[in-house]
mmCIF file of C-alpha atoms in Angstrom:
data_model
loop_
_atom_site.group_PDB
_atom_site.id
_atom_site.type_symbol
_atom_site.label_atom_id
_atom_site.label_comp_id
_atom_site.label_asym_id
_atom_site.label_seq_id
_atom_site.Cartn_x
_atom_site.Cartn_y
_atom_site.Cartn_z
ATOM 1 C CA UNK A 90 -23.896 36.020 -24.953
ATOM 2 C CA UNK A 91 -24.378 32.470 -23.754
ATOM 3 C CA UNK A 92 -22.826 31.616 -20.415
ATOM 4 C CA UNK A 93 -19.552 29.707 -20.878
ATOM 5 C CA UNK A 94 -18.918 27.014 -18.261
ATOM 6 C CA UNK A 95 -15.453 25.520 -18.119
ATOM 7 C CA UNK A 96 -14.691 22.465 -15.962
ATOM 8 C CA UNK A 97 -11.306 21.899 -14.393
ATOM 9 C CA UNK A 98 -10.519 18.309 -13.349
ATOM 10 C CA UNK A 99 -7.842 17.708 -10.772
ATOM 11 C CA UNK A 100 -5.271 14.991 -11.549
ATOM 12 C CA UNK A 101 -5.860 11.512 -10.167
ATOM 13 C CA UNK A 102 -3.023 11.966 -7.654
ATOM 14 C CA UNK A 103 -5.084 14.592 -5.814
ATOM 15 C CA UNK A 104 -8.015 12.187 -5.503
ATOM 16 C CA UNK A 105 -5.691 9.422 -4.279
ATOM 17 C CA UNK A 106 -4.343 11.677 -1.524
ATOM 18 C CA UNK A 107 -7.889 12.501 -0.471
ATOM 19 C CA UNK A 108 -8.746 8.805 -0.146
ATOM 20 C CA UNK A 109 -5.544 7.712 1.590
ATOM 21 C CA UNK A 110 -6.137 7.227 5.293
ATOM 22 C CA UNK A 111 -9.920 6.854 5.047
ATOM 23 C CA UNK A 112 -11.814 3.831 6.304
ATOM 24 C CA UNK A 113 -12.714 1.111 3.808
ATOM 25 C CA UNK A 114 -16.425 2.008 3.818
ATOM 26 C CA UNK A 115 -15.658 5.673 3.057
ATOM 27 C CA UNK A 116 -13.358 4.729 0.168
ATOM 28 C CA UNK A 117 -16.034 2.478 -1.277
ATOM 29 C CA UNK A 118 -18.659 5.242 -1.074
ATOM 30 C CA UNK A 119 -16.317 7.706 -2.791
ATOM 31 C CA UNK A 120 -15.603 5.218 -5.608
ATOM 32 C CA UNK A 121 -19.326 5.010 -6.339
ATOM 33 C CA UNK A 122 -19.634 8.738 -7.149
ATOM 34 C CA UNK A 123 -17.653 9.090 -10.393
ATOM 35 C CA UNK A 124 -15.187 7.449 -12.744
ATOM 36 C CA UNK A 125 -12.268 9.538 -11.490
ATOM 37 C CA UNK A 126 -12.905 8.603 -7.849
ATOM 38 C CA UNK A 127 -13.219 4.986 -9.006
ATOM 39 C CA UNK A 128 -9.829 5.136 -10.741
ATOM 40 C CA UNK A 129 -8.229 6.668 -7.663
ATOM 41 C CA UNK A 130 -9.789 4.057 -5.377
ATOM 42 C CA UNK A 131 -8.447 1.241 -7.520
ATOM 43 C CA UNK A 132 -4.829 2.021 -6.582
ATOM 44 C CA UNK A 133 -3.217 -0.294 -4.005
ATOM 45 C CA UNK A 134 -1.605 2.588 -2.084
ATOM 46 C CA UNK A 135 -5.039 3.973 -1.221
ATOM 47 C CA UNK A 136 -5.986 0.755 0.583
ATOM 48 C CA UNK A 137 -2.731 0.219 2.505
ATOM 49 C CA UNK A 138 -3.738 2.173 5.588
ATOM 50 C CA UNK A 139 -7.254 0.694 5.570
ATOM 51 C CA UNK A 140 -5.856 -2.849 5.493
ATOM 52 C CA UNK A 141 -3.319 -2.127 8.241
ATOM 53 C CA UNK A 142 -5.995 -0.496 10.372
ATOM 54 C CA UNK A 143 -8.181 -3.543 9.862
ATOM 55 C CA UNK A 144 -11.888 -4.120 9.784
ATOM 56 C CA UNK A 145 -14.686 -5.252 12.064
ATOM 57 C CA UNK A 146 -17.225 -8.017 11.529
ATOM 58 C CA UNK A 147 -19.551 -8.187 14.504
ATOM 59 C CA UNK A 148 -17.424 -9.092 17.523
ATOM 60 C CA UNK A 149 -14.308 -9.679 15.394
ATOM 61 C CA UNK A 150 -11.574 -7.102 14.776
ATOM 62 C CA UNK A 151 -9.079 -8.182 12.104
ATOM 63 C CA UNK A 152 -6.030 -6.709 10.391
ATOM 64 C CA UNK A 153 -3.261 -7.676 7.975
ATOM 65 C CA UNK A 154 0.303 -6.875 9.041
ATOM 66 C CA UNK A 155 2.970 -5.225 6.884
ATOM 67 C CA UNK A 156 4.553 -8.645 6.266
ATOM 68 C CA UNK A 157 1.110 -10.019 5.420
ATOM 69 C CA UNK A 158 0.509 -7.354 2.775
ATOM 70 C CA UNK A 159 3.853 -8.186 1.123
ATOM 71 C CA UNK A 160 2.989 -11.907 1.109
ATOM 72 C CA UNK A 161 -0.473 -11.197 -0.265
ATOM 73 C CA UNK A 162 0.764 -9.101 -3.199
ATOM 74 C CA UNK A 163 3.379 -11.730 -4.145
ATOM 75 C CA UNK A 164 1.347 -14.904 -3.543
ATOM 76 C CA UNK A 165 0.428 -17.496 -6.160
ATOM 77 C CA UNK A 166 -3.085 -17.300 -7.578
ATOM 78 C CA UNK A 167 -5.484 -20.187 -8.057
ATOM 79 C CA UNK A 168 -5.150 -23.458 -6.169
ATOM 80 C CA UNK A 169 -7.272 -26.366 -4.920
ATOM 81 C CA UNK A 170 -10.488 -24.991 -3.385
ATOM 82 C CA UNK A 171 -13.847 -26.596 -2.611
ATOM 83 C CA UNK A 172 -16.355 -25.883 -5.387
ATOM 84 C CA UNK A 173 -18.869 -24.441 -2.894
ATOM 85 C CA UNK A 174 -16.350 -21.776 -1.782
ATOM 86 C CA UNK A 175 -17.097 -19.402 -4.630
ATOM 87 C CA UNK A 176 -16.017 -16.283 -2.738
ATOM 88 C CA UNK A 177 -12.618 -17.815 -1.953
ATOM 89 C CA UNK A 178 -12.212 -18.926 -5.566
ATOM 90 C CA UNK A 179 -12.824 -15.362 -6.743
ATOM 91 C CA UNK A 180 -10.464 -14.020 -4.077
ATOM 92 C CA UNK A 181 -7.694 -16.267 -5.420
ATOM 93 C CA UNK A 182 -8.038 -14.687 -8.858
ATOM 94 C CA UNK A 183 -6.895 -11.213 -7.746
ATOM 95 C CA UNK A 184 -4.162 -9.536 -5.717
ATOM 96 C CA UNK A 185 -6.047 -6.320 -4.964
ATOM 97 C CA UNK A 186 -6.076 -5.400 -1.274
ATOM 98 C CA UNK A 187 -9.635 -4.074 -1.412
ATOM 99 C CA UNK A 188 -10.905 -7.500 -2.419
ATOM 100 C CA UNK A 189 -9.100 -9.074 0.542
ATOM 101 C CA UNK A 190 -10.554 -6.497 2.916
ATOM 102 C CA UNK A 191 -14.054 -7.092 1.583
ATOM 103 C CA UNK A 192 -13.684 -10.856 1.912
ATOM 104 C CA UNK A 193 -12.578 -10.587 5.549
ATOM 105 C CA UNK A 194 -15.330 -8.132 6.488
ATOM 106 C CA UNK A 195 -18.252 -9.704 4.609
ATOM 107 C CA UNK A 196 -17.609 -13.423 4.096
ATOM 108 C CA UNK A 197 -15.061 -15.036 6.435
ATOM 109 C CA UNK A 198 -12.384 -13.588 8.696
ATOM 110 C CA UNK A 199 -10.142 -16.658 8.955
ATOM 111 C CA UNK A 200 -11.171 -17.868 12.426
ATOM 112 C CA UNK A 201 -14.770 -17.774 13.615
ATOM 113 C CA UNK A 202 -15.794 -18.868 17.117
ATOM 114 C CA UNK A 203 -19.435 -19.328 18.164
ATOM 115 C CA UNK A 204 -19.829 -19.876 21.918
ATOM 116 C CA UNK A 205 -22.427 -22.434 23.001
ATOM 117 C CA UNK A 206 -22.108 -22.179 26.788
ATOM 118 C CA UNK A 207 -19.734 -20.940 29.481
ATOM 119 C CA UNK A 208 -19.134 -22.083 33.044
ATOM 120 C CA UNK A 209 -16.928 -20.923 35.865
ATOM 121 C CA UNK A 210 -13.767 -22.979 36.186
ATOM 122 C CA UNK A 211 -13.235 -24.985 39.366
ATOM 123 C CA UNK A 212 -10.790 -22.468 40.831
ATOM 124 C CA UNK A 213 -12.029 -20.980 44.073
ATOM 125 C CA UNK A 214 -9.108 -18.522 44.217
ATOM 126 C CA UNK A 215 -9.635 -17.097 40.689
ATOM 127 C CA UNK A 216 -13.239 -16.042 40.245
ATOM 128 C CA UNK A 217 -12.705 -14.794 36.681
ATOM 129 C CA UNK A 218 -11.622 -18.208 35.311
ATOM 130 C CA UNK A 219 -14.143 -19.674 32.840
ATOM 131 C CA UNK A 220 -14.434 -22.635 30.489
ATOM 132 C CA UNK A 221 -16.237 -21.909 27.215
ATOM 133 C CA UNK A 222 -17.584 -24.561 24.850
ATOM 134 C CA UNK A 223 -17.674 -23.219 21.309
ATOM 135 C CA UNK A 224 -17.820 -24.115 17.644
ATOM 136 C CA UNK A 225 -14.549 -23.207 15.919
ATOM 137 C CA UNK A 226 -14.039 -22.843 12.166
ATOM 138 C CA UNK A 227 -10.565 -22.064 10.843
ATOM 139 C CA UNK A 228 -10.103 -21.111 7.201
ATOM 140 C CA UNK A 229 -6.633 -20.751 5.717
ATOM 141 C CA UNK A 230 -7.248 -18.207 2.928
ATOM 142 C CA UNK A 231 -3.533 -18.214 2.035
ATOM 143 C CA UNK A 232 -2.303 -20.524 -0.781
ATOM 144 C CA UNK A 233 0.541 -21.844 1.411
ATOM 145 C CA UNK A 234 0.494 -23.980 4.562
ATOM 146 C CA UNK A 235 -0.150 -21.815 7.582
ATOM 147 C CA UNK A 236 0.031 -21.988 11.347
ATOM 148 C CA UNK A 237 -2.880 -20.641 13.342
ATOM 149 C CA UNK A 238 -2.478 -19.849 17.040
ATOM 150 C CA UNK A 239 -5.633 -19.373 19.106
ATOM 151 C CA UNK A 240 -5.403 -18.175 22.706
ATOM 152 C CA UNK A 241 -7.447 -16.429 25.374
ATOM 153 C CA UNK A 242 -6.169 -12.959 26.235
ATOM 154 C CA UNK A 243 -6.051 -11.579 29.780
ATOM 155 C CA UNK A 244 -8.945 -9.250 30.680
ATOM 156 C CA UNK A 245 -8.358 -5.698 29.469
ATOM 157 C CA UNK A 246 -9.276 -2.979 31.966
ATOM 158 C CA UNK A 247 -9.915 0.602 30.875
ATOM 159 C CA UNK A 248 -6.466 1.798 31.981
ATOM 160 C CA UNK A 249 -4.461 -1.116 30.552
ATOM 161 C CA UNK A 250 -2.759 -1.554 27.212
ATOM 162 C CA UNK A 251 -3.391 -4.494 24.909
ATOM 163 C CA UNK A 252 -1.427 -7.711 25.461
ATOM 164 C CA UNK A 253 -1.299 -8.954 21.879
ATOM 165 C CA UNK A 254 1.828 -10.352 20.322
ATOM 166 C CA UNK A 255 3.751 -8.164 17.893
ATOM 167 C CA UNK A 256 4.281 -8.715 14.186
ATOM 168 C CA UNK A 257 7.678 -10.369 14.589
ATOM 169 C CA UNK A 258 6.280 -13.566 16.042
ATOM 170 C CA UNK A 259 4.660 -15.222 19.029
ATOM 171 C CA UNK A 260 6.210 -16.114 22.348
ATOM 172 C CA UNK A 261 6.217 -19.862 22.952
ATOM 173 C CA UNK A 262 9.827 -20.267 24.141
ATOM 174 C CA UNK A 263 9.829 -21.826 27.597
ATOM 175 C CA UNK A 264 6.387 -23.381 27.136
ATOM 176 C CA UNK A 265 5.621 -27.039 27.742
ATOM 177 C CA UNK A 266 3.698 -28.281 24.712
ATOM 178 C CA UNK A 267 2.052 -31.521 23.700
ATOM 179 C CA UNK A 268 0.287 -32.765 20.589
ATOM 180 C CA UNK A 269 -3.318 -33.930 20.660
ATOM 181 C CA UNK A 270 -4.715 -35.784 17.659
ATOM 182 C CA UNK A 271 -8.029 -37.247 16.487
ATOM 183 C CA UNK A 272 -8.724 -39.690 13.638
ATOM 184 C CA UNK A 273 -12.526 -39.327 13.641
ATOM 185 C CA UNK A 274 -12.972 -36.155 11.585
ATOM 186 C CA UNK A 275 -15.514 -36.318 8.748
ATOM 187 C CA UNK A 276 -14.117 -35.718 5.266
ATOM 188 C CA UNK A 277 -16.023 -34.174 2.335
ATOM 189 C CA UNK A 278 -18.219 -36.575 0.399
ATOM 190 C CA UNK A 279 -16.240 -38.746 -2.004
ATOM 191 C CA UNK A 280 -12.864 -38.383 -0.276
ATOM 192 C CA UNK A 281 -11.301 -41.578 1.050
ATOM 193 C CA UNK A 282 -9.129 -42.108 4.127
ATOM 194 C CA UNK A 283 -9.312 -41.002 7.740
ATOM 195 C CA UNK A 284 -10.017 -37.443 8.705
ATOM 196 C CA UNK A 285 -7.285 -36.142 11.013
ATOM 197 C CA UNK A 286 -7.146 -33.179 13.334
ATOM 198 C CA UNK A 287 -3.959 -32.137 15.172
ATOM 199 C CA UNK A 288 -3.529 -29.488 17.855
ATOM 200 C CA UNK A 289 -0.329 -28.450 19.606
ATOM 201 C CA UNK A 290 -1.454 -27.467 23.102
ATOM 202 C CA UNK A 291 0.733 -24.845 24.793
ATOM 203 C CA UNK A 292 -1.527 -24.321 27.805
ATOM 204 C CA UNK A 293 -2.196 -20.663 28.608
ATOM 205 C CA UNK A 294 -0.057 -19.609 25.634
ATOM 206 C CA UNK A 295 -2.594 -21.006 23.198
ATOM 207 C CA UNK A 296 -3.331 -23.832 20.797
ATOM 208 C CA UNK A 297 -1.470 -24.189 17.507
ATOM 209 C CA UNK A 298 -3.084 -25.566 14.340
ATOM 210 C CA UNK A 299 -1.385 -26.453 11.049
ATOM 211 C CA UNK A 300 -3.563 -26.099 7.941
ATOM 212 C CA UNK A 301 -2.797 -26.789 4.295
ATOM 213 C CA UNK A 302 -3.208 -23.948 1.833
ATOM 214 C CA UNK A 303 -6.792 -22.862 1.032
ATOM 215 C CA UNK A 304 -8.293 -25.441 3.397
ATOM 216 C CA UNK A 305 -10.489 -25.261 6.465
ATOM 217 C CA UNK A 306 -11.036 -27.186 9.706
ATOM 218 C CA UNK A 307 -14.277 -27.094 11.680
ATOM 219 C CA UNK A 308 -14.758 -28.354 15.236
ATOM 220 C CA UNK A 309 -18.283 -28.737 16.573
ATOM 221 C CA UNK A 310 -17.437 -28.555 20.290
ATOM 222 C CA UNK A 311 -14.114 -27.165 21.506
ATOM 223 C CA UNK A 312 -13.199 -25.991 25.006
ATOM 224 C CA UNK A 313 -11.463 -22.649 25.495
ATOM 225 C CA UNK A 314 -10.265 -21.656 28.954
ATOM 226 C CA UNK A 315 -9.448 -18.135 30.051
ATOM 227 C CA UNK A 316 -10.355 -15.203 32.278
ATOM 228 C CA UNK A 317 -13.495 -13.149 31.747
ATOM 229 C CA UNK A 318 -14.147 -9.553 32.732
ATOM 230 C CA UNK A 319 -17.717 -8.235 32.899
ATOM 231 C CA UNK A 320 -18.928 -11.352 31.131
ATOM 232 C CA UNK A 321 -16.480 -10.958 28.214
ATOM 233 C CA UNK A 322 -13.720 -13.404 27.246
ATOM 234 C CA UNK A 323 -11.204 -11.960 24.776
ATOM 235 C CA UNK A 324 -9.645 -14.274 22.184
ATOM 236 C CA UNK A 325 -6.736 -13.642 19.834
ATOM 237 C CA UNK A 326 -5.903 -15.530 16.672
ATOM 238 C CA UNK A 327 -2.643 -15.021 14.830
ATOM 239 C CA UNK A 328 -1.759 -16.603 11.500
ATOM 240 C CA UNK A 329 1.503 -16.987 9.604
ATOM 241 C CA UNK A 330 3.294 -19.093 7.037
ATOM 242 C CA UNK A 331 4.355 -22.545 8.214
ATOM 243 C CA UNK A 332 8.180 -22.667 8.288
ATOM 244 C CA UNK A 333 9.559 -24.634 5.338
ATOM 245 C CA UNK A 334 11.485 -27.759 6.333
ATOM 246 C CA UNK A 335 10.479 -27.442 9.975
ATOM 247 C CA UNK A 336 11.715 -30.678 11.591
ATOM 248 C CA UNK A 337 11.882 -29.361 15.167
ATOM 249 C CA UNK A 338 8.077 -29.171 15.328
ATOM 250 C CA UNK A 339 6.542 -32.338 13.814
ATOM 251 C CA UNK A 340 2.930 -31.107 13.779
ATOM 252 C CA UNK A 341 1.169 -32.553 10.697
ATOM 253 C CA UNK A 342 -1.459 -30.517 8.851
ATOM 254 C CA UNK A 343 -5.111 -31.231 9.595
ATOM 255 C CA UNK A 344 -7.089 -33.011 6.887
ATOM 256 C CA UNK A 345 -8.432 -30.640 4.249
ATOM 257 C CA UNK A 346 -11.969 -29.353 4.746
ATOM 258 C CA UNK A 347 -12.757 -31.798 7.570
ATOM 259 C CA UNK A 348 -15.316 -31.589 10.376
ATOM 260 C CA UNK A 349 -14.575 -32.926 13.866
ATOM 261 C CA UNK A 350 -17.516 -33.338 16.230
ATOM 262 C CA UNK A 351 -15.640 -32.659 19.464
ATOM 263 C CA UNK A 352 -12.197 -32.275 20.998
ATOM 264 C CA UNK A 353 -13.507 -32.574 24.550
ATOM 265 C CA UNK A 354 -13.354 -35.426 27.043
ATOM 266 C CA UNK A 355 -11.184 -38.431 26.199
ATOM 267 C CA UNK A 356 -11.841 -38.259 22.449
ATOM 268 C CA UNK A 357 -8.147 -37.711 21.563
ATOM 269 C CA UNK A 358 -5.819 -40.597 20.817
ATOM 270 C CA UNK A 359 -3.299 -41.482 23.524
ATOM 271 C CA UNK A 360 -0.286 -43.737 23.944
ATOM 272 C CA UNK A 361 -2.501 -46.722 24.757
ATOM 273 C CA UNK A 362 -4.075 -46.611 21.285
ATOM 274 C CA UNK A 363 -1.004 -48.326 19.821
ATOM 275 C CA UNK A 364 -1.317 -48.904 16.080
ATOM 276 C CA UNK A 365 -3.942 -46.179 15.658
ATOM 277 C CA UNK A 366 -1.612 -43.662 17.201
ATOM 278 C CA UNK A 367 1.378 -44.722 15.115
ATOM 279 C CA UNK A 368 -0.680 -44.365 11.945
ATOM 280 C CA UNK A 369 -2.055 -40.982 13.013
ATOM 281 C CA UNK A 370 1.196 -39.463 14.268
ATOM 282 C CA UNK A 371 3.998 -40.839 12.111
ATOM 283 C CA UNK A 372 6.890 -39.064 13.854
ATOM 284 C CA UNK A 373 9.900 -40.076 15.883
ATOM 285 C CA UNK A 374 9.371 -40.185 19.644
ATOM 286 C CA UNK A 375 5.611 -39.700 19.286
ATOM 287 C CA UNK A 376 4.977 -40.645 22.928
ATOM 288 C CA UNK A 377 6.989 -37.698 24.266
ATOM 289 C CA UNK A 378 5.081 -35.242 22.064
ATOM 290 C CA UNK A 379 1.812 -36.611 23.419
ATOM 291 C CA UNK A 380 2.913 -36.488 27.045
ATOM 292 C CA UNK A 381 4.550 -33.053 26.853
ATOM 293 C CA UNK A 382 7.960 -31.560 26.153
ATOM 294 C CA UNK A 383 9.596 -28.138 26.011
ATOM 295 C CA UNK A 384 9.215 -25.892 22.995
ATOM 296 C CA UNK A 385 12.486 -26.000 20.997
ATOM 297 C CA UNK A 386 14.549 -22.939 21.945
ATOM 298 C CA UNK A 387 15.807 -22.242 18.420
ATOM 299 C CA UNK A 388 12.397 -22.628 16.764
ATOM 300 C CA UNK A 389 10.622 -19.555 15.375
ATOM 301 C CA UNK A 390 7.239 -19.614 13.670
ATOM 302 C CA UNK A 391 8.156 -16.569 11.618
ATOM 303 C CA UNK A 392 6.328 -13.257 11.244
ATOM 304 C CA UNK A 393 2.635 -12.796 11.896
ATOM 305 C CA UNK A 394 0.764 -12.197 8.620
ATOM 306 C CA UNK A 395 -2.740 -11.784 9.954
ATOM 307 C CA UNK A 396 -4.528 -11.370 13.254
#
């Protein structure tokens, strides 16, 4: 008699459990084998651990926090995006976590820093201090206004734990901060007005940027100071939603999709610029924010969504 072959297919839940906890690349390879693996890999729960664990793109290690995943799944789709940002346009048409993970690992991870040169700082008593000149591009891939905090981390020895901020927020209380602003940024072709760039400088605690939703800011030459170990300077970028109605911190958003040649030297506006400064920084007591003042004690930037 002919040989009878009977196939038994496990339910999709079994396949989902097999995929849960795997790395993103392993999930993608499994989805390419059959329709049932593809169905299992399309479930959001399968990608939760991969997103929380993060991904690597060259020297960058990125991850979305638990709060960030909740914001991502509930965010508004669409929005105003440059026509040449096709990948971001497609990303804003879906809420699937696997598409976010692919975008961050293959196209843009939010903050990209390309060092041009590095020199030892003029500190004879701290030999590890360095000043790095780099190109910085910040992309706010969230549809809402976001804050972006960039800082140099202390060197990490083999027997030390990481010094990154937790998900609940960043520690700027007790810092002396001041606003630096430039009105010489280049806007996209066809857009009128002055291109503005604003940075809240908190010294060793980092530099805070404010970006409108789905916009980017590029700086051709930016100085980053920190401490290097074995020729390596570690940087951390954290990103979160700009607090609604935040009057304690009058940091305006940078111009959308602008390019600033340099933030070095005396290129920033100062109190002596008079009318130019008043037009660039339309806030009460602008002079004190330029000269430096304490971070408001009651001010919180809110949870970290992405790092």
